[in-house]
Short mmCIF file of C-alpha atoms in Angstrom, two decimals:
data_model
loop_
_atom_site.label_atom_id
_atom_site.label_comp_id
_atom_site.label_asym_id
_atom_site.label_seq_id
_atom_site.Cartn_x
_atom_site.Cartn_y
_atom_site.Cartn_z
CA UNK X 1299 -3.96 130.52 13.03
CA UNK X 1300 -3.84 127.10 14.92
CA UNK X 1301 -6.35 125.96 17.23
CA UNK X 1302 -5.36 126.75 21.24
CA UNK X 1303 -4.80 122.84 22.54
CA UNK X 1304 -7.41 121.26 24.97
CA UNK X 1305 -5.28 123.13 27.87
CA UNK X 1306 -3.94 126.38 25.96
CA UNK X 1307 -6.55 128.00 28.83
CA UNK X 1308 -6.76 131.97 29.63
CA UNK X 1309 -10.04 132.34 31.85
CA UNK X 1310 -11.43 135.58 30.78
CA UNK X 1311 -13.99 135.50 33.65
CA UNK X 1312 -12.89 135.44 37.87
CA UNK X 1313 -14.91 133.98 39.54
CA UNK X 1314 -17.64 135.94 41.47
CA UNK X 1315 -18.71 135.67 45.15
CA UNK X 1316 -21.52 137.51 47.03
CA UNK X 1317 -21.05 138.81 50.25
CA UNK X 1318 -22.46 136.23 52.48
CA UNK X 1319 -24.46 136.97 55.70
CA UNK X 1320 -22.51 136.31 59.20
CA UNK X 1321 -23.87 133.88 60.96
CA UNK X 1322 -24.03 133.84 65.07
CA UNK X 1323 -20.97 131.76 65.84
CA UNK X 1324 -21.30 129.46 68.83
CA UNK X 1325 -18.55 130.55 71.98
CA UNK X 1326 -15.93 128.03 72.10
CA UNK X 1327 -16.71 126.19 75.10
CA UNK X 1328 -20.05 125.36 73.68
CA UNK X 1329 -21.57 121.84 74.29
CA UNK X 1330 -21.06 120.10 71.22
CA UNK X 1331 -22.36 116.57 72.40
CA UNK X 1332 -25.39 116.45 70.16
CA UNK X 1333 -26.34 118.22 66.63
CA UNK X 1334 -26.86 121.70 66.33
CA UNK X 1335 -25.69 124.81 64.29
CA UNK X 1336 -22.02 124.24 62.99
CA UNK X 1337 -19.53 125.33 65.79
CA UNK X 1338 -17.34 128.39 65.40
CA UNK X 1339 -14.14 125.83 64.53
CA UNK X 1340 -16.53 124.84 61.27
CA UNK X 1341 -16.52 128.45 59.93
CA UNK X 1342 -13.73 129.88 57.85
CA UNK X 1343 -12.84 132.70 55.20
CA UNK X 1344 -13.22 131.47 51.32
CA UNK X 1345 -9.21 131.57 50.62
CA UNK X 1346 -8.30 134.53 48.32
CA UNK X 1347 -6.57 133.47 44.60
CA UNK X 1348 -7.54 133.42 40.68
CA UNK X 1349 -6.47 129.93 40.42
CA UNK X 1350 -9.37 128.47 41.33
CA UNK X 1351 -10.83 129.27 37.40
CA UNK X 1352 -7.87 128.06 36.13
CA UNK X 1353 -8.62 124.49 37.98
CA UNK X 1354 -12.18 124.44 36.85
CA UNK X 1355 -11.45 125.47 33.69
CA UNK X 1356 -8.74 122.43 33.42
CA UNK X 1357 -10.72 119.81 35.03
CA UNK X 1358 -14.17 120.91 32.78
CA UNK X 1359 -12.11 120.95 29.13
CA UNK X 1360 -10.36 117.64 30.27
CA UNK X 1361 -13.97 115.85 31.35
CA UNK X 1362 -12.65 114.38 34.66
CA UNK X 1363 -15.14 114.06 37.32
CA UNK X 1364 -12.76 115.30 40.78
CA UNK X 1365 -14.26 113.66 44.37
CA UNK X 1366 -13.74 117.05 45.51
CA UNK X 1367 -17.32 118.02 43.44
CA UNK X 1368 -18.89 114.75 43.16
CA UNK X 1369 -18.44 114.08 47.25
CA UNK X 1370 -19.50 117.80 47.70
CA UNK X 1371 -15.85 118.07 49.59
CA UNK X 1372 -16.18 121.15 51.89
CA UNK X 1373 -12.02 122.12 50.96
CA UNK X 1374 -13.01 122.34 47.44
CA UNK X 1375 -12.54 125.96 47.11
CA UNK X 1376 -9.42 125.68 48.85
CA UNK X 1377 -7.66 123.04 46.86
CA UNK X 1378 -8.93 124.23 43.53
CA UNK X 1379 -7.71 127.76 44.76
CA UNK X 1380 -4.33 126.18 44.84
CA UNK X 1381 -4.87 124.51 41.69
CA UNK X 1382 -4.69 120.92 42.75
CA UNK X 1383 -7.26 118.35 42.87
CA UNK X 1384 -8.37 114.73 43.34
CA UNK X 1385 -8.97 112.87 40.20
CA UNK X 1386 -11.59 110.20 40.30
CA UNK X 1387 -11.31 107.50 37.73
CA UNK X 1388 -13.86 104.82 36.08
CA UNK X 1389 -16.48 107.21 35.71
CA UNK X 1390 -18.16 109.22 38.79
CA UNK X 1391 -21.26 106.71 38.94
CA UNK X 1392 -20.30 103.84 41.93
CA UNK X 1393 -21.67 100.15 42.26
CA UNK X 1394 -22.50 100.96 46.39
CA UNK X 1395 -24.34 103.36 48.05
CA UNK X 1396 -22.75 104.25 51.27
CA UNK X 1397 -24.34 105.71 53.57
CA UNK X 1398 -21.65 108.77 53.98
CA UNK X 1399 -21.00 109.47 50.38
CA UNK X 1400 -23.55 111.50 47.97
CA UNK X 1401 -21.47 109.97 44.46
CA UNK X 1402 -24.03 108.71 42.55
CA UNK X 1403 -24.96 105.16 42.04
CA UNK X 1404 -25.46 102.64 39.27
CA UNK X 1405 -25.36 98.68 38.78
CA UNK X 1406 -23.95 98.89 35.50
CA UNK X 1407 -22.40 102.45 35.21
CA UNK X 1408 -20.54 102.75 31.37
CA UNK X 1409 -17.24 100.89 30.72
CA UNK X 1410 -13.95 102.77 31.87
CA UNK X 1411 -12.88 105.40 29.14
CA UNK X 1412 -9.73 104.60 27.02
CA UNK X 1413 -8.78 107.93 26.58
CA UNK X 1414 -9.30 108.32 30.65
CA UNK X 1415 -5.70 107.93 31.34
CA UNK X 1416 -4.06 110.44 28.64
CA UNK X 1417 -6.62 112.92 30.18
CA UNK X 1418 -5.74 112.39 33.28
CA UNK X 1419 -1.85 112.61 32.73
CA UNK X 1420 -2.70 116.43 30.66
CA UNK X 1421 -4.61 117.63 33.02
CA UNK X 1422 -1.52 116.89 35.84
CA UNK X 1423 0.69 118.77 33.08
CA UNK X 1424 -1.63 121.45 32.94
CA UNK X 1425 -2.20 122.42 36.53
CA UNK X 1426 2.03 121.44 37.57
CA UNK X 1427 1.43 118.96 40.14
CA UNK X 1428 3.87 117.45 41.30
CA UNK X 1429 2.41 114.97 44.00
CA UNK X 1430 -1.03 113.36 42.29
CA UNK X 1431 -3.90 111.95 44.45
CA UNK X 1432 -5.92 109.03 42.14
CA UNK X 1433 -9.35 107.65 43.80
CA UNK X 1434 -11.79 105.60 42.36
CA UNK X 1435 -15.30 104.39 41.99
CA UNK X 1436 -15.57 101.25 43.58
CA UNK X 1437 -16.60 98.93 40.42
CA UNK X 1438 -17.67 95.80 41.17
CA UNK X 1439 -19.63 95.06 38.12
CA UNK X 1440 -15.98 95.00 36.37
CA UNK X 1441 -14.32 91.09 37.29
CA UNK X 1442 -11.11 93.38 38.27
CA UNK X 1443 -13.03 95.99 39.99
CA UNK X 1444 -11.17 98.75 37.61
CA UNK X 1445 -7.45 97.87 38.96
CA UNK X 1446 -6.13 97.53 35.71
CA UNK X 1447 -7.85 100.61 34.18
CA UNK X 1448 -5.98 102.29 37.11
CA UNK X 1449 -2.79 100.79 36.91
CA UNK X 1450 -2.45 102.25 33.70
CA UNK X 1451 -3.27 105.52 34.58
CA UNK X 1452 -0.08 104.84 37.03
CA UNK X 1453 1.55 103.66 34.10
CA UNK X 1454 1.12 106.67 31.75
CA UNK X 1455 1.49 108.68 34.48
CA UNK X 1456 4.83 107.44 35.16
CA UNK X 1457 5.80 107.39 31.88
CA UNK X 1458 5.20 111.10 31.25
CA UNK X 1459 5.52 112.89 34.27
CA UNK X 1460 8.44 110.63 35.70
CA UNK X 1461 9.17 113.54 38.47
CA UNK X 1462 5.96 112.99 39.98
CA UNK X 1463 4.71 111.20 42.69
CA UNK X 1464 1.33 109.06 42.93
CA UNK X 1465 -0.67 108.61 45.75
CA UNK X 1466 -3.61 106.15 44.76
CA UNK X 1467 -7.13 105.56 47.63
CA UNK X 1468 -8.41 102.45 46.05
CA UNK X 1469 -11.56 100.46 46.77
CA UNK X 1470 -11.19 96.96 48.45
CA UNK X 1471 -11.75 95.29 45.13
CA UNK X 1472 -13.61 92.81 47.35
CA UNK X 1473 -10.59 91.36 48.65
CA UNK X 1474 -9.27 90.58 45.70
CA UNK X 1475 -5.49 89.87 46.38
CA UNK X 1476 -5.20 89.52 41.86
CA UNK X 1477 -6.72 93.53 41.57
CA UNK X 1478 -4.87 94.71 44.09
CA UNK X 1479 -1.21 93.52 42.87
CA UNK X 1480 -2.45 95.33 39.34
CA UNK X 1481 -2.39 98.64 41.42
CA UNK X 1482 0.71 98.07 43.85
CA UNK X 1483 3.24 96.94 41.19
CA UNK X 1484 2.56 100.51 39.41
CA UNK X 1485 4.74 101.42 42.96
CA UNK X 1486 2.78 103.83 44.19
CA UNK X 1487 4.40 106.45 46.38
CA UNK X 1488 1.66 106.23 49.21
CA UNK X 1489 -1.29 103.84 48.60
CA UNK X 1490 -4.32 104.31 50.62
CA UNK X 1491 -7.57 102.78 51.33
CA UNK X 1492 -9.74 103.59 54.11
CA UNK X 1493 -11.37 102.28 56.93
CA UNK X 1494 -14.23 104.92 57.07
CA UNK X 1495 -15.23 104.23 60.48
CA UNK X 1496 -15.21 102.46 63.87
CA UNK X 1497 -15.68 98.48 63.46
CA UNK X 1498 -19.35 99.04 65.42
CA UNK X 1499 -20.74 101.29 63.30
CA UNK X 1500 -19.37 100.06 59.31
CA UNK X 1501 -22.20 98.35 58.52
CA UNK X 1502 -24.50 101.19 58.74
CA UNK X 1503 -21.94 103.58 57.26
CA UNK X 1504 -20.69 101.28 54.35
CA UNK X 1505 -22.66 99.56 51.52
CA UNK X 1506 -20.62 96.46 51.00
CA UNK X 1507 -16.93 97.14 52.09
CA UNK X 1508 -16.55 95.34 55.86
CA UNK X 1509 -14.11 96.69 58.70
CA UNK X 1510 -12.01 92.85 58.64
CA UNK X 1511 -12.00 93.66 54.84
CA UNK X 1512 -10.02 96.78 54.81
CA UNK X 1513 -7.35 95.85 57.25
CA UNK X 1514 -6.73 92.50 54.78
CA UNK X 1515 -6.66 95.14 51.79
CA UNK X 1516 -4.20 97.22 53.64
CA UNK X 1517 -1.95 94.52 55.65
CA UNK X 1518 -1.88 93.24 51.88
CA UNK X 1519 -0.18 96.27 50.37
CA UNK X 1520 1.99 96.27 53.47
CA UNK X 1521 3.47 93.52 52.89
CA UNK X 1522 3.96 93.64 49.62
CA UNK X 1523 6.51 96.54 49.55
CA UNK X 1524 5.74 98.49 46.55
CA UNK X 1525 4.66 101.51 48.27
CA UNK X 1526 6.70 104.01 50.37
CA UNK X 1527 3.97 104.40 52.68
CA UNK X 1528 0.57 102.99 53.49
CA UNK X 1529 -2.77 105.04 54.56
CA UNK X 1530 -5.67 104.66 55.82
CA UNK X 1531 -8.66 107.57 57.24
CA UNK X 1532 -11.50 107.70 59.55
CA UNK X 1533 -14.41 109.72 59.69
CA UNK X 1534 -15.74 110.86 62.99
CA UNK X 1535 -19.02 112.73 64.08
CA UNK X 1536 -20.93 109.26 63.26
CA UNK X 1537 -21.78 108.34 66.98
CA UNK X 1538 -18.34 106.78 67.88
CA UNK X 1539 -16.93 106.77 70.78
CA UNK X 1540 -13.34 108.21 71.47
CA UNK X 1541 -12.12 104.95 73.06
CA UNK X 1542 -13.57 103.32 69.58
CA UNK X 1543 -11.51 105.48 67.22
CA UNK X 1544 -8.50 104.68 69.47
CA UNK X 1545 -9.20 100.95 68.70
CA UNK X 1546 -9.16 101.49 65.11
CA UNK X 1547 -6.08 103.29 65.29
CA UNK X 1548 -4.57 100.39 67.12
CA UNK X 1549 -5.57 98.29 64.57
CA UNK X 1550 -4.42 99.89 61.46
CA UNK X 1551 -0.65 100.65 63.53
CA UNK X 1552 -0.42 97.10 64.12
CA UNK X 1553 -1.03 95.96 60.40
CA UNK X 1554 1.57 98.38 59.81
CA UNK X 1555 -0.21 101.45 58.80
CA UNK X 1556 2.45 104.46 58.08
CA UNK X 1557 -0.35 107.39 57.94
CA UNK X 1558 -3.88 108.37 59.10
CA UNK X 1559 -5.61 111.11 58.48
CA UNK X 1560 -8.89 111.82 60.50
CA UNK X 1561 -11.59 114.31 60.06
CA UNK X 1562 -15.41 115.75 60.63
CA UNK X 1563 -17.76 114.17 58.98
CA UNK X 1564 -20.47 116.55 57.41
CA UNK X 1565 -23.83 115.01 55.64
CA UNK X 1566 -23.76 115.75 52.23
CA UNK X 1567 -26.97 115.46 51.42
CA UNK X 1568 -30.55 114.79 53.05
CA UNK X 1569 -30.13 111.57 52.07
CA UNK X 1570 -27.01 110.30 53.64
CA UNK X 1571 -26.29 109.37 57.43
CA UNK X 1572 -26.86 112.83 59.98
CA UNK X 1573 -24.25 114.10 61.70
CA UNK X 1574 -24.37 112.72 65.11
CA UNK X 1575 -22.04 115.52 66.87
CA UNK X 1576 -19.49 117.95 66.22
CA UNK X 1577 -15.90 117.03 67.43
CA UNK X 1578 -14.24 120.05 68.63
CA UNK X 1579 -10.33 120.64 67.84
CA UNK X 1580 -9.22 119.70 71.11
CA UNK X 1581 -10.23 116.09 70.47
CA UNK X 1582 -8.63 115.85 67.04
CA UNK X 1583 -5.77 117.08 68.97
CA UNK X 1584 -5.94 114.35 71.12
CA UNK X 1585 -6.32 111.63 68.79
CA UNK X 1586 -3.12 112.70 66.97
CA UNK X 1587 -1.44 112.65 70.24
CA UNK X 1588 -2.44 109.29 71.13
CA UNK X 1589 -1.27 108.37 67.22
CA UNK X 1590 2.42 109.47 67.80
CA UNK X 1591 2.20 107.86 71.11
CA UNK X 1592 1.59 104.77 69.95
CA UNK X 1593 4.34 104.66 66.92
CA UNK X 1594 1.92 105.76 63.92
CA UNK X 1595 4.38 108.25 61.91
CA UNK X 1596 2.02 110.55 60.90
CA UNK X 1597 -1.65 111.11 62.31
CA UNK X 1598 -3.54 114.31 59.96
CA UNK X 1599 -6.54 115.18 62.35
CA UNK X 1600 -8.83 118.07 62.48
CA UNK X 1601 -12.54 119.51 61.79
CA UNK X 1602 -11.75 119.68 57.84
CA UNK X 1603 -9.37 117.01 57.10
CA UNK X 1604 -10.29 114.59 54.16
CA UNK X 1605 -8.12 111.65 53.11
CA UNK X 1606 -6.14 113.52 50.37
CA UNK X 1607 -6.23 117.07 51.98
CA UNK X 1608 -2.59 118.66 51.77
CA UNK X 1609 -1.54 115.34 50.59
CA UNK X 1610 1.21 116.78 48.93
CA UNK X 1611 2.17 118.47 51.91
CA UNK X 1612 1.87 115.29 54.08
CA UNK X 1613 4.05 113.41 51.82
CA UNK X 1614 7.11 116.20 52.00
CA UNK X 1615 7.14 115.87 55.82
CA UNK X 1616 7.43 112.33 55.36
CA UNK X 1617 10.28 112.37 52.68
CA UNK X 1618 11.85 114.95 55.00
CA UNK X 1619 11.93 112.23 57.80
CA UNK X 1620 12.90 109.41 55.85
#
């Protein structure tokens, strides 16, 4: 009898939860200035579904480290659950230490994997996605930062999978206009880099990358027209203020910015940056409002949004508009 292939995969084993205590929610009109107990809008049900093995299973056979486990992503139950995922390429060691993200760091992490990309395009056969999100380490002990390690990833993906569409968050390859064009003339469908935070508070919040940085990166890949649509994200709970995040959002619509997504952020780890307040839902409400009022086509805000939640859903309202 032949060997099952690397993703001939039957999990004979469901996953198992416990029932889990209730905790006392806080009532909705509850001051949520300053830190404290998560609010009531930071509590939901695990979603129901046997797919979330399958994903695991996938993802663990293939050896490709996901952001959704190494950046201890709160929707990873979710998105597994609905067996999709964010791949994260060049290894799941980074060259910076932000002060938001608990991915481990290295100076020298090990050279990209040349077998990375084939993985990476099975593993999209195995699971049937159809809309792919690719992040990345930022590497800048590599002279092109990765870019051409991930451009053919794009490639193969491309090649192989021609009916599916790429989304790619990128580092800022420390401005480098050279790594950048490796990426964008793969075409991705959306390419995104983000802005993290407010311009006061980046260089507390980010290891290397600078505010004036980003925009260049993205104004770049605006203008060079090889991707449908350009995105950026924010994270808020950081000790912004709302008239800041409105001036970032200003910013990124006037270097031509097609999509922002903006969300809670929630400390990983005891060793990252503490939450500095929860944002209730009728804020994020309000900065998507102000995004559509100002021309942005499509503003993704709320307690639990990450830069590639729903992606694939974000990018069918968009084709349906175009």
């Amino acid at each position: 009898m032949d060997k099952p292939g690397l993703f001939d995969i039957t999990p004979q084993v469901k996953p198992q939860s416990e029932p889990r205590a209730k905790r006392p929610k806080l009532p909705e009109n509850e001051d949520t200035s300053s830190r404290g107990r998560f609010p009531s809008w930071l509590h939901r049900p695990l979603p129901k579904g046997s797919d979330f093995a399958y994903t695991t299973d996938v993802l663990s056979r293939s050896h490709l480290p996901t952001v959704c486990e190494e950046a201890k992503c709160p929707n990873r139950f979710e998105c597994y659950s609905k067996k999709t995922a964010t791949f994260l390429v060049l290894g799941s060691s980074c060259t910076r230490a932000c002060g938001f993200c608990d991915i481990d760091t290295l100076k020298n992490p090990p050279p990209p994997e040349a077998d990375e990309p084939q993985r990476l395009v099975d593993s999209v056969k195995a699971l049937g996605l159809k809309h792919v999100v690719i992040t990345m380490v930022a590497r800048d002990d590599l002279e092109d930062g990765g870019s051409l390690h991930l451009a053919e990833i794009m490639r193969l993906l491309k090649k192989e999978c021609p009916e599916t569409s790429c989304e790619v968050l990128t580092s800022d390859f420390e401005g480098k206009s050279s790594s950048l064009d490796h990426v964008l003339m793969q075409q991705p469908a959306i390419f995104n880099h983000n802005i993290e935070t407010i311009e006061r508070l980046t260089p507390r919040v980010r290891h290397k990358a600078t505010y004036k940085r980003s925009l260049e990166v993205l104004t770049h890949a605006k203008k060079s027209n090889k991707s449908l649509w350009i995105k950026s994200g924010l994270m808020v709970g950081l000790g912004e203020e709302p008239d800041e995040v409105k001036e970032a959002m200003v910013h990124l619509k006037e270097i031509g910015c097609d999509i922002i997504t903006i969300g809670q952020y929630l400390q990983p780890s005891r060793k990252k940056l503490r939450v500095k307040a929860f944002i209730p839902p009728s804020q994020f409400e309000a900065y998507r409002a102000f995004g559509e009022d100002i021309g942005i086509s499509h503003v993704y805000a709320g307690p639990f949004v990450r830069s590639s939640y729903n992606a694939d859903s974000v990018y069918e309202t968009l084709l349906k508009r175009a």
